[in-house]
């Protein structure tokens, strides 16, 4: 028997169909499905009927970036400030590794992908090697928080353990899981991924702070004296993590967030660019950039919206705590969602067939009171692996790794 409260909830949100196979389930499966229904936030699903709602923007104006020449001038001071903060234990890194990596198409978590050619070199290993450069420079380890999701947690944790964390001390590594969100068809009806389980997908990388907090790790971080979190994506194998110069520049400029950016290749390059929106820092997506904004010039005569974000941010913890209750926009993203069809058989679609619901870390920038866009050299710090071949792929990242002296 399905409990009354579960029935009511499904009725309220028009999701009664998820009980279609209920009678075929074992007692354990029935309990598990009821629990999943109770725990799932169905209030967000109405967004499926208005999928572009997150796109509306305020008034956009330029946000000056700290460019390479300015960084060069302040280098020694920034580095000193950054190294001191790291030595004092004020900086930690947060690896966002909860994504599904569907474009890369590997069954394993993305970090387990081997980019080596003549020897093994995993994405996780590249990231830890990059962290070790700073460990040597600052002569101290710093904490690493790793966000996984229900879909890849066990595999990620056991892989890293088996590889002995690629030489990083275990006591400095802390895992936490992000939340999941239901995945629906284009009418907002939740798919079943098994007869007794609703389809779910990680709820986007914007939930990292809340998930870290719910896991009890924010309290720990504060106990350890951490003041800054350097958030970074799993798939950029060249990125500098807890980069002392970046940390120092953000601190010296009294900003509550720093954002690493690269100069755009072309005015219409498909990256989100830094700007002010209604006077607060923000990121405008390439598809939101009007021709007028694309061609606007700053006082130096350079394009005014010329710096794209690379998902490497340094957030001040007090500021994160200040905004934690503010809601982030919900992004409704088209996706291939495996589901149980009318005949009770599992279908793995070749094309997107529904929506997943995500919060994005880039929207957190707009919650911050100040932001320092900090230019980095693309060829030295940006080698994202999104696809197997072509743009932002294993192939292009290998070339960039080689060019930076990494043996493959
Ligand atoms: P992407 O936007 O590239 O998504 O994530 P993805 O899931 O890895 O790959 P596709 O789109 O399915 O091919 C950017 C970063 O945010 C993390 C990813 O792990 C990656 O480091 N992420 C993404 C999360 O941690 N959780 C999410 O829910 C989504």
GROMACS .gro file of C-alpha atoms and ligand atoms in nm:
model
  437
    1UNK     CA    1   0.000   0.000   0.000
    2UNK     CA    2   0.122   0.343  -0.091
    3UNK     CA    3   0.107   0.587   0.200
    4UNK     CA    4  -0.150   0.867   0.182
    5UNK     CA    5   0.112   1.141   0.204
    6UNK     CA    6   0.303   0.997  -0.091
    7UNK     CA    7  -0.017   0.969  -0.296
    8UNK     CA    8  -0.106   1.327  -0.213
    9UNK     CA    9   0.234   1.460  -0.307
   10UNK     CA   10   0.225   1.284  -0.644
   11UNK     CA   11  -0.124   1.414  -0.710
   12UNK     CA   12  -0.025   1.770  -0.623
   13UNK     CA   13   0.258   1.765  -0.876
   14UNK     CA   14   0.084   1.550  -1.140
   15UNK     CA   15   0.339   1.266  -1.106
   16UNK     CA   16   0.112   0.968  -1.021
   17UNK     CA   17   0.251   0.773  -1.318
   18UNK     CA   18   0.571   0.694  -1.125
   19UNK     CA   19   0.370   0.429  -0.938
   20UNK     CA   20   0.286   0.247  -1.263
   21UNK     CA   21   0.490  -0.062  -1.168
   22UNK     CA   22   0.444  -0.033  -0.792
   23UNK     CA   23   0.255  -0.361  -0.757
   24UNK     CA   24   0.536  -0.551  -0.930
   25UNK     CA   25   0.795  -0.432  -0.678
   26UNK     CA   26   0.931  -0.623  -0.379
   27UNK     CA   27   0.863  -0.481  -0.032
   28UNK     CA   28   1.215  -0.339  -0.014
   29UNK     CA   29   1.181  -0.173  -0.357
   30UNK     CA   30   0.842  -0.030  -0.261
   31UNK     CA   31   0.989   0.129   0.051
   32UNK     CA   32   1.281   0.267  -0.147
   33UNK     CA   33   1.055   0.427  -0.407
   34UNK     CA   34   0.831   0.580  -0.142
   35UNK     CA   35   1.135   0.723   0.030
   36UNK     CA   36   1.265   0.863  -0.297
   37UNK     CA   37   0.928   1.028  -0.365
   38UNK     CA   38   0.922   1.179  -0.017
   39UNK     CA   39   1.272   1.318  -0.055
   40UNK     CA   40   1.245   1.454  -0.410
   41UNK     CA   41   1.184   1.827  -0.453
   42UNK     CA   42   0.904   1.827  -0.710
   43UNK     CA   43   0.832   2.197  -0.680
   44UNK     CA   44   1.111   2.272  -0.930
   45UNK     CA   45   0.961   2.058  -1.206
   46UNK     CA   46   0.710   2.319  -1.319
   47UNK     CA   47   1.013   2.494  -1.472
   48UNK     CA   48   0.996   2.233  -1.750
   49UNK     CA   49   0.699   2.426  -1.887
   50UNK     CA   50   0.902   2.747  -1.897
   51UNK     CA   51   1.255   2.625  -1.972
   52UNK     CA   52   1.410   2.965  -2.059
   53UNK     CA   53   1.323   3.135  -1.732
   54UNK     CA   54   1.686   3.155  -1.607
   55UNK     CA   55   1.790   3.353  -1.913
   56UNK     CA   56   1.652   3.695  -1.825
   57UNK     CA   57   1.931   3.945  -1.753
   58UNK     CA   58   1.953   4.293  -1.604
   59UNK     CA   59   2.151   4.589  -1.737
   60UNK     CA   60   2.497   4.477  -1.852
   61UNK     CA   61   2.808   4.695  -1.824
   62UNK     CA   62   3.182   4.616  -1.837
   63UNK     CA   63   3.379   4.486  -1.537
   64UNK     CA   64   3.749   4.567  -1.574
   65UNK     CA   65   3.981   4.269  -1.565
   66UNK     CA   66   4.326   4.248  -1.409
   67UNK     CA   67   4.525   4.183  -1.724
   68UNK     CA   68   4.863   4.013  -1.763
   69UNK     CA   69   5.070   4.335  -1.760
   70UNK     CA   70   4.913   4.448  -1.433
   71UNK     CA   71   4.963   4.103  -1.282
   72UNK     CA   72   5.329   4.114  -1.386
   73UNK     CA   73   5.377   4.448  -1.212
   74UNK     CA   74   5.227   4.326  -0.884
   75UNK     CA   75   5.364   3.973  -0.912
   76UNK     CA   76   5.604   3.961  -0.616
   77UNK     CA   77   5.361   4.118  -0.375
   78UNK     CA   78   5.065   3.903  -0.490
   79UNK     CA   79   5.276   3.591  -0.461
   80UNK     CA   80   5.391   3.677  -0.109
   81UNK     CA   81   5.036   3.750   0.005
   82UNK     CA   82   4.908   3.429  -0.155
   83UNK     CA   83   5.183   3.210  -0.015
   84UNK     CA   84   5.130   3.353   0.334
   85UNK     CA   85   4.755   3.281   0.314
   86UNK     CA   86   4.826   2.923   0.202
   87UNK     CA   87   5.090   2.871   0.469
   88UNK     CA   88   4.844   2.996   0.733
   89UNK     CA   89   4.594   2.733   0.613
   90UNK     CA   90   4.345   2.993   0.490
   91UNK     CA   91   4.303   2.845   0.141
   92UNK     CA   92   4.140   2.515   0.042
   93UNK     CA   93   4.055   2.368  -0.295
   94UNK     CA   94   3.716   2.230  -0.397
   95UNK     CA   95   3.705   1.990  -0.690
   96UNK     CA   96   3.369   1.977  -0.865
   97UNK     CA   97   3.352   1.617  -0.980
   98UNK     CA   98   2.984   1.538  -0.957
   99UNK     CA   99   2.908   1.579  -1.327
  100UNK     CA  100   2.810   1.294  -1.558
  101UNK     CA  101   3.057   1.376  -1.836
  102UNK     CA  102   2.802   1.264  -2.093
  103UNK     CA  103   2.983   1.430  -2.384
  104UNK     CA  104   3.302   1.238  -2.312
  105UNK     CA  105   3.088   0.929  -2.297
  106UNK     CA  106   3.296   0.721  -2.057
  107UNK     CA  107   3.114   0.502  -1.804
  108UNK     CA  108   3.359   0.598  -1.534
  109UNK     CA  109   3.385   0.934  -1.356
  110UNK     CA  110   3.570   1.184  -1.577
  111UNK     CA  111   3.865   1.209  -1.339
  112UNK     CA  112   3.940   0.842  -1.403
  113UNK     CA  113   3.999   0.906  -1.773
  114UNK     CA  114   4.353   0.814  -1.877
  115UNK     CA  115   4.502   1.090  -2.094
  116UNK     CA  116   4.843   0.922  -2.101
  117UNK     CA  117   4.981   0.768  -2.420
  118UNK     CA  118   5.295   0.575  -2.329
  119UNK     CA  119   5.209   0.553  -1.961
  120UNK     CA  120   4.902   0.599  -1.743
  121UNK     CA  121   4.814   0.957  -1.658
  122UNK     CA  122   4.467   1.007  -1.519
  123UNK     CA  123   4.282   1.337  -1.512
  124UNK     CA  124   4.273   1.322  -1.129
  125UNK     CA  125   4.647   1.263  -1.134
  126UNK     CA  126   4.707   1.572  -1.351
  127UNK     CA  127   4.510   1.782  -1.103
  128UNK     CA  128   4.698   1.649  -0.801
  129UNK     CA  129   5.031   1.701  -0.981
  130UNK     CA  130   4.929   2.064  -1.037
  131UNK     CA  131   4.842   2.100  -0.670
  132UNK     CA  132   5.181   1.957  -0.576
  133UNK     CA  133   5.353   2.250  -0.750
  134UNK     CA  134   5.192   2.483  -0.497
  135UNK     CA  135   5.255   2.245  -0.208
  136UNK     CA  136   5.625   2.264  -0.293
  137UNK     CA  137   5.620   2.642  -0.338
  138UNK     CA  138   5.433   2.708  -0.012
  139UNK     CA  139   5.599   2.418   0.168
  140UNK     CA  140   5.266   2.302   0.308
  141UNK     CA  141   4.975   2.082   0.204
  142UNK     CA  142   4.632   2.241   0.174
  143UNK     CA  143   4.290   2.078   0.207
  144UNK     CA  144   4.107   1.939  -0.094
  145UNK     CA  145   3.730   1.888  -0.085
  146UNK     CA  146   3.596   1.662  -0.358
  147UNK     CA  147   3.232   1.683  -0.464
  148UNK     CA  148   3.088   1.366  -0.614
  149UNK     CA  149   2.731   1.259  -0.680
  150UNK     CA  150   2.531   0.950  -0.591
  151UNK     CA  151   2.608   0.827  -0.945
  152UNK     CA  152   2.987   0.831  -0.915
  153UNK     CA  153   3.074   0.854  -0.545
  154UNK     CA  154   3.179   0.495  -0.471
  155UNK     CA  155   3.382   0.460  -0.791
  156UNK     CA  156   3.560   0.792  -0.738
  157UNK     CA  157   3.645   0.727  -0.375
  158UNK     CA  158   3.770   0.373  -0.434
  159UNK     CA  159   3.973   0.474  -0.740
  160UNK     CA  160   4.152   0.753  -0.556
  161UNK     CA  161   4.214   0.532  -0.255
  162UNK     CA  162   4.349   0.252  -0.472
  163UNK     CA  163   4.586   0.501  -0.640
  164UNK     CA  164   4.693   0.626  -0.297
  165UNK     CA  165   4.557   0.972  -0.386
  166UNK     CA  166   4.844   1.009  -0.629
  167UNK     CA  167   5.073   1.091  -0.338
  168UNK     CA  168   4.852   1.352  -0.170
  169UNK     CA  169   4.804   1.285   0.205
  170UNK     CA  170   4.468   1.123   0.276
  171UNK     CA  171   4.401   1.343   0.580
  172UNK     CA  172   4.386   1.647   0.351
  173UNK     CA  173   4.119   1.497   0.123
  174UNK     CA  174   3.748   1.514   0.208
  175UNK     CA  175   3.463   1.384  -0.004
  176UNK     CA  176   3.104   1.503  -0.007
  177UNK     CA  177   2.807   1.421  -0.227
  178UNK     CA  178   2.595   1.675  -0.411
  179UNK     CA  179   2.219   1.645  -0.425
  180UNK     CA  180   2.025   1.490  -0.709
  181UNK     CA  181   1.725   1.628  -0.896
  182UNK     CA  182   1.454   1.440  -1.084
  183UNK     CA  183   1.478   1.423  -1.464
  184UNK     CA  184   1.162   1.464  -1.671
  185UNK     CA  185   1.021   1.447  -2.021
  186UNK     CA  186   0.946   1.771  -2.206
  187UNK     CA  187   0.613   1.798  -2.023
  188UNK     CA  188   0.772   1.789  -1.681
  189UNK     CA  189   0.672   1.428  -1.609
  190UNK     CA  190   0.939   1.240  -1.417
  191UNK     CA  191   1.091   0.945  -1.603
  192UNK     CA  192   1.143   0.611  -1.433
  193UNK     CA  193   1.499   0.480  -1.468
  194UNK     CA  194   1.394   0.150  -1.313
  195UNK     CA  195   1.047   0.022  -1.234
  196UNK     CA  196   1.103   0.118  -0.874
  197UNK     CA  197   1.319   0.427  -0.918
  198UNK     CA  198   1.263   0.774  -1.061
  199UNK     CA  199   1.528   0.903  -1.302
  200UNK     CA  200   1.766   1.145  -1.135
  201UNK     CA  201   2.061   1.353  -1.235
  202UNK     CA  202   2.311   1.556  -1.029
  203UNK     CA  203   2.158   1.899  -0.957
  204UNK     CA  204   2.432   2.105  -1.122
  205UNK     CA  205   2.760   2.240  -0.987
  206UNK     CA  206   2.592   2.541  -0.818
  207UNK     CA  207   2.484   2.329  -0.523
  208UNK     CA  208   2.840   2.268  -0.409
  209UNK     CA  209   2.840   2.506  -0.112
  210UNK     CA  210   2.511   2.387   0.033
  211UNK     CA  211   2.613   2.025  -0.011
  212UNK     CA  212   2.951   2.089   0.151
  213UNK     CA  213   2.774   2.259   0.439
  214UNK     CA  214   2.517   1.979   0.479
  215UNK     CA  215   2.801   1.728   0.492
  216UNK     CA  216   2.934   1.911   0.800
  217UNK     CA  217   3.248   2.018   0.616
  218UNK     CA  218   3.194   2.392   0.640
  219UNK     CA  219   3.216   2.371   1.020
  220UNK     CA  220   3.533   2.165   0.986
  221UNK     CA  221   3.678   2.412   0.734
  222UNK     CA  222   3.614   2.702   0.969
  223UNK     CA  223   3.762   2.509   1.260
  224UNK     CA  224   4.076   2.460   1.050
  225UNK     CA  225   4.091   2.834   0.979
  226UNK     CA  226   4.002   2.814   0.611
  227UNK     CA  227   3.879   3.146   0.470
  228UNK     CA  228   3.886   3.084   0.095
  229UNK     CA  229   3.760   2.806  -0.131
  230UNK     CA  230   3.918   2.767  -0.473
  231UNK     CA  231   3.651   2.595  -0.681
  232UNK     CA  232   3.760   2.417  -0.997
  233UNK     CA  233   3.627   2.181  -1.262
  234UNK     CA  234   3.749   1.827  -1.297
  235UNK     CA  235   3.814   1.851  -1.668
  236UNK     CA  236   4.076   2.125  -1.710
  237UNK     CA  237   4.401   1.930  -1.683
  238UNK     CA  238   4.624   2.238  -1.703
  239UNK     CA  239   4.465   2.451  -1.439
  240UNK     CA  240   4.657   2.598  -1.150
  241UNK     CA  241   4.491   2.522  -0.819
  242UNK     CA  242   4.533   2.752  -0.517
  243UNK     CA  243   4.756   2.962  -0.741
  244UNK     CA  244   4.937   3.193  -0.496
  245UNK     CA  245   4.943   3.491  -0.735
  246UNK     CA  246   4.569   3.465  -0.798
  247UNK     CA  247   4.497   3.425  -0.426
  248UNK     CA  248   4.722   3.721  -0.340
  249UNK     CA  249   4.572   3.947  -0.607
  250UNK     CA  250   4.215   3.873  -0.492
  251UNK     CA  251   4.309   3.946  -0.129
  252UNK     CA  252   4.505   4.262  -0.209
  253UNK     CA  253   4.223   4.398  -0.424
  254UNK     CA  254   3.978   4.340  -0.137
  255UNK     CA  255   3.750   4.129  -0.354
  256UNK     CA  256   3.528   3.856  -0.212
  257UNK     CA  257   3.566   3.642  -0.522
  258UNK     CA  258   3.834   3.603  -0.787
  259UNK     CA  259   3.760   3.451  -1.126
  260UNK     CA  260   4.027   3.319  -1.360
  261UNK     CA  261   3.953   3.430  -1.714
  262UNK     CA  262   4.107   3.395  -2.058
  263UNK     CA  263   4.110   3.652  -2.337
  264UNK     CA  264   3.850   3.552  -2.596
  265UNK     CA  265   3.972   3.404  -2.925
  266UNK     CA  266   3.706   3.587  -3.121
  267UNK     CA  267   3.420   3.824  -3.030
  268UNK     CA  268   3.170   3.541  -3.080
  269UNK     CA  269   3.365   3.267  -2.901
  270UNK     CA  270   3.127   3.042  -2.706
  271UNK     CA  271   3.230   3.125  -2.351
  272UNK     CA  272   3.056   3.309  -2.069
  273UNK     CA  273   3.213   3.653  -2.018
  274UNK     CA  274   3.261   3.860  -1.706
  275UNK     CA  275   3.056   4.176  -1.670
  276UNK     CA  276   2.854   4.381  -1.428
  277UNK     CA  277   2.480   4.317  -1.424
  278UNK     CA  278   2.277   4.587  -1.255
  279UNK     CA  279   2.605   4.700  -1.097
  280UNK     CA  280   2.697   4.360  -0.948
  281UNK     CA  281   2.951   4.110  -1.087
  282UNK     CA  282   2.800   3.862  -1.327
  283UNK     CA  283   2.863   3.635  -1.620
  284UNK     CA  284   2.682   3.678  -1.946
  285UNK     CA  285   2.657   3.365  -2.158
  286UNK     CA  286   2.769   3.381  -2.521
  287UNK     CA  287   2.413   3.335  -2.647
  288UNK     CA  288   2.298   3.629  -2.436
  289UNK     CA  289   2.562   3.862  -2.580
  290UNK     CA  290   2.393   4.100  -2.821
  291UNK     CA  291   2.583   4.241  -3.124
  292UNK     CA  292   2.598   4.572  -2.944
  293UNK     CA  293   2.772   4.419  -2.642
  294UNK     CA  294   2.995   4.206  -2.862
  295UNK     CA  295   3.125   4.515  -3.043
  296UNK     CA  296   3.141   4.750  -2.743
  297UNK     CA  297   3.487   4.891  -2.662
  298UNK     CA  298   3.647   4.991  -2.332
  299UNK     CA  299   3.847   5.311  -2.273
  300UNK     CA  300   4.161   5.145  -2.415
  301UNK     CA  301   3.974   5.066  -2.734
  302UNK     CA  302   3.973   4.690  -2.659
  303UNK     CA  303   3.652   4.484  -2.667
  304UNK     CA  304   3.467   4.559  -2.343
  305UNK     CA  305   3.348   4.199  -2.292
  306UNK     CA  306   3.665   4.018  -2.378
  307UNK     CA  307   3.734   3.775  -2.094
  308UNK     CA  308   3.578   3.432  -2.066
  309UNK     CA  309   3.548   3.231  -1.745
  310UNK     CA  310   3.717   2.892  -1.710
  311UNK     CA  311   3.542   2.762  -1.398
  312UNK     CA  312   3.818   2.846  -1.154
  313UNK     CA  313   3.697   3.077  -0.879
  314UNK     CA  314   3.824   3.181  -0.539
  315UNK     CA  315   3.532   3.242  -0.302
  316UNK     CA  316   3.550   3.405   0.038
  317UNK     CA  317   3.368   3.186   0.289
  318UNK     CA  318   3.202   3.467   0.488
  319UNK     CA  319   3.050   3.600   0.169
  320UNK     CA  320   2.925   3.253   0.076
  321UNK     CA  321   2.762   3.223   0.416
  322UNK     CA  322   2.601   3.563   0.373
  323UNK     CA  323   2.426   3.458   0.051
  324UNK     CA  324   2.365   3.091   0.122
  325UNK     CA  325   1.989   3.133   0.166
  326UNK     CA  326   1.948   3.326  -0.160
  327UNK     CA  327   1.798   3.119  -0.436
  328UNK     CA  328   1.997   3.055  -0.752
  329UNK     CA  329   1.827   3.054  -1.091
  330UNK     CA  330   1.718   2.712  -1.208
  331UNK     CA  331   1.854   2.603  -1.545
  332UNK     CA  332   1.646   2.357  -1.742
  333UNK     CA  333   1.882   2.160  -1.963
  334UNK     CA  334   1.794   1.923  -2.248
  335UNK     CA  335   1.950   1.583  -2.194
  336UNK     CA  336   1.949   1.218  -2.297
  337UNK     CA  337   1.768   1.041  -2.015
  338UNK     CA  338   1.749   0.660  -2.007
  339UNK     CA  339   1.398   0.552  -1.911
  340UNK     CA  340   1.154   0.262  -1.875
  341UNK     CA  341   0.903   0.270  -2.158
  342UNK     CA  342   0.537   0.171  -2.175
  343UNK     CA  343   0.633  -0.195  -2.210
  344UNK     CA  344   0.853  -0.181  -1.905
  345UNK     CA  345   1.175  -0.195  -2.106
  346UNK     CA  346   1.481   0.024  -2.060
  347UNK     CA  347   1.542   0.271  -2.345
  348UNK     CA  348   1.874   0.454  -2.388
  349UNK     CA  349   1.796   0.745  -2.619
  350UNK     CA  350   2.043   0.862  -2.887
  351UNK     CA  351   1.907   1.217  -2.877
  352UNK     CA  352   1.795   1.439  -2.588
  353UNK     CA  353   1.448   1.337  -2.473
  354UNK     CA  354   1.388   1.549  -2.166
  355UNK     CA  355   1.513   1.789  -1.905
  356UNK     CA  356   1.743   1.791  -1.610
  357UNK     CA  357   1.732   2.074  -1.356
  358UNK     CA  358   2.051   2.248  -1.249
  359UNK     CA  359   2.192   2.532  -1.044
  360UNK     CA  360   2.520   2.664  -1.179
  361UNK     CA  361   2.823   2.795  -0.996
  362UNK     CA  362   2.849   3.086  -1.243
  363UNK     CA  363   2.524   3.227  -1.105
  364UNK     CA  364   2.688   3.250  -0.761
  365UNK     CA  365   2.914   3.524  -0.899
  366UNK     CA  366   2.612   3.752  -0.925
  367UNK     CA  367   2.547   3.705  -0.552
  368UNK     CA  368   2.891   3.840  -0.464
  369UNK     CA  369   2.949   4.204  -0.378
  370UNK     CA  370   3.283   4.232  -0.563
  371UNK     CA  371   3.481   4.022  -0.808
  372UNK     CA  372   3.830   4.030  -0.953
  373UNK     CA  373   3.850   3.887  -1.306
  374UNK     CA  374   4.212   3.768  -1.329
  375UNK     CA  375   4.364   3.700  -1.670
  376UNK     CA  376   4.558   3.380  -1.733
  377UNK     CA  377   4.732   3.259  -2.047
  378UNK     CA  378   4.498   3.020  -2.220
  379UNK     CA  379   4.771   2.793  -2.360
  380UNK     CA  380   4.919   2.753  -2.013
  381UNK     CA  381   4.610   2.710  -1.797
  382UNK     CA  382   4.314   2.602  -2.004
  383UNK     CA  383   4.286   2.252  -2.145
  384UNK     CA  384   3.931   2.134  -2.080
  385UNK     CA  385   3.826   1.783  -2.173
  386UNK     CA  386   3.461   1.787  -2.270
  387UNK     CA  387   3.463   1.568  -2.583
  388UNK     CA  388   3.661   1.272  -2.718
  389UNK     CA  389   3.779   1.453  -3.030
  390UNK     CA  390   3.776   1.804  -3.177
  391UNK     CA  391   3.730   2.119  -2.971
  392UNK     CA  392   3.794   2.088  -2.595
  393UNK     CA  393   3.873   1.722  -2.626
  394UNK     CA  394   4.114   1.454  -2.512
  395UNK     CA  395   4.311   1.525  -2.832
  396UNK     CA  396   4.336   1.901  -2.783
  397UNK     CA  397   4.421   1.862  -2.412
  398UNK     CA  398   4.701   1.617  -2.495
  399UNK     CA  399   4.857   1.869  -2.732
  400UNK     CA  400   4.841   2.138  -2.466
  401UNK     CA  401   4.981   1.910  -2.198
  402UNK     CA  402   5.275   1.825  -2.426
  403UNK     CA  403   5.334   2.192  -2.506
  404UNK     CA  404   5.357   2.254  -2.130
  405UNK     CA  405   5.616   1.984  -2.082
  406UNK     CA  406   5.394   1.712  -1.936
  407UNK     CA  407   5.517   1.368  -2.042
  408UNK     CA  408   5.239   1.156  -2.185
  409LIG     P1  409   3.002   2.028  -1.727
  409LIG     O1  410   2.912   2.142  -1.744
  409LIG     O2  411   3.109   2.009  -1.828
  409LIG     O3  412   2.916   1.895  -1.712
  409LIG     O4  413   3.065   2.039  -1.581
  409LIG     P2  414   2.957   1.742  -1.707
  409LIG     O5  415   2.844   1.671  -1.641
  409LIG     O6  416   3.092   1.718  -1.646
  409LIG     O7  417   2.969   1.699  -1.860
  409LIG     P3  418   2.855   1.682  -1.973
  409LIG     O8  419   2.795   1.818  -1.992
  409LIG     O9  420   2.758   1.580  -1.923
  409LIG    O10  421   2.935   1.635  -2.091
  409LIG     C1  422   3.160   2.134  -1.543
  409LIG     C2  423   3.215   2.092  -1.408
  409LIG    O11  424   3.111   2.090  -1.310
  409LIG     C3  425   3.103   1.960  -1.251
  409LIG     C4  426   3.165   1.867  -1.351
  409LIG    O12  427   3.209   1.748  -1.287
  409LIG     C5  428   3.276   1.952  -1.406
  409LIG    O13  429   3.387   1.954  -1.319
  409LIG     N1  430   2.961   1.929  -1.225
  409LIG     C6  431   2.869   1.941  -1.322
  409LIG     C7  432   2.928   1.886  -1.099
  409LIG    O14  433   3.014   1.872  -1.009
  409LIG     N2  434   2.796   1.856  -1.075
  409LIG     C8  435   2.700   1.868  -1.169
  409LIG    O15  436   2.582   1.840  -1.140
  409LIG     C9  437   2.737   1.912  -1.296
   0.00000   0.00000   0.00000
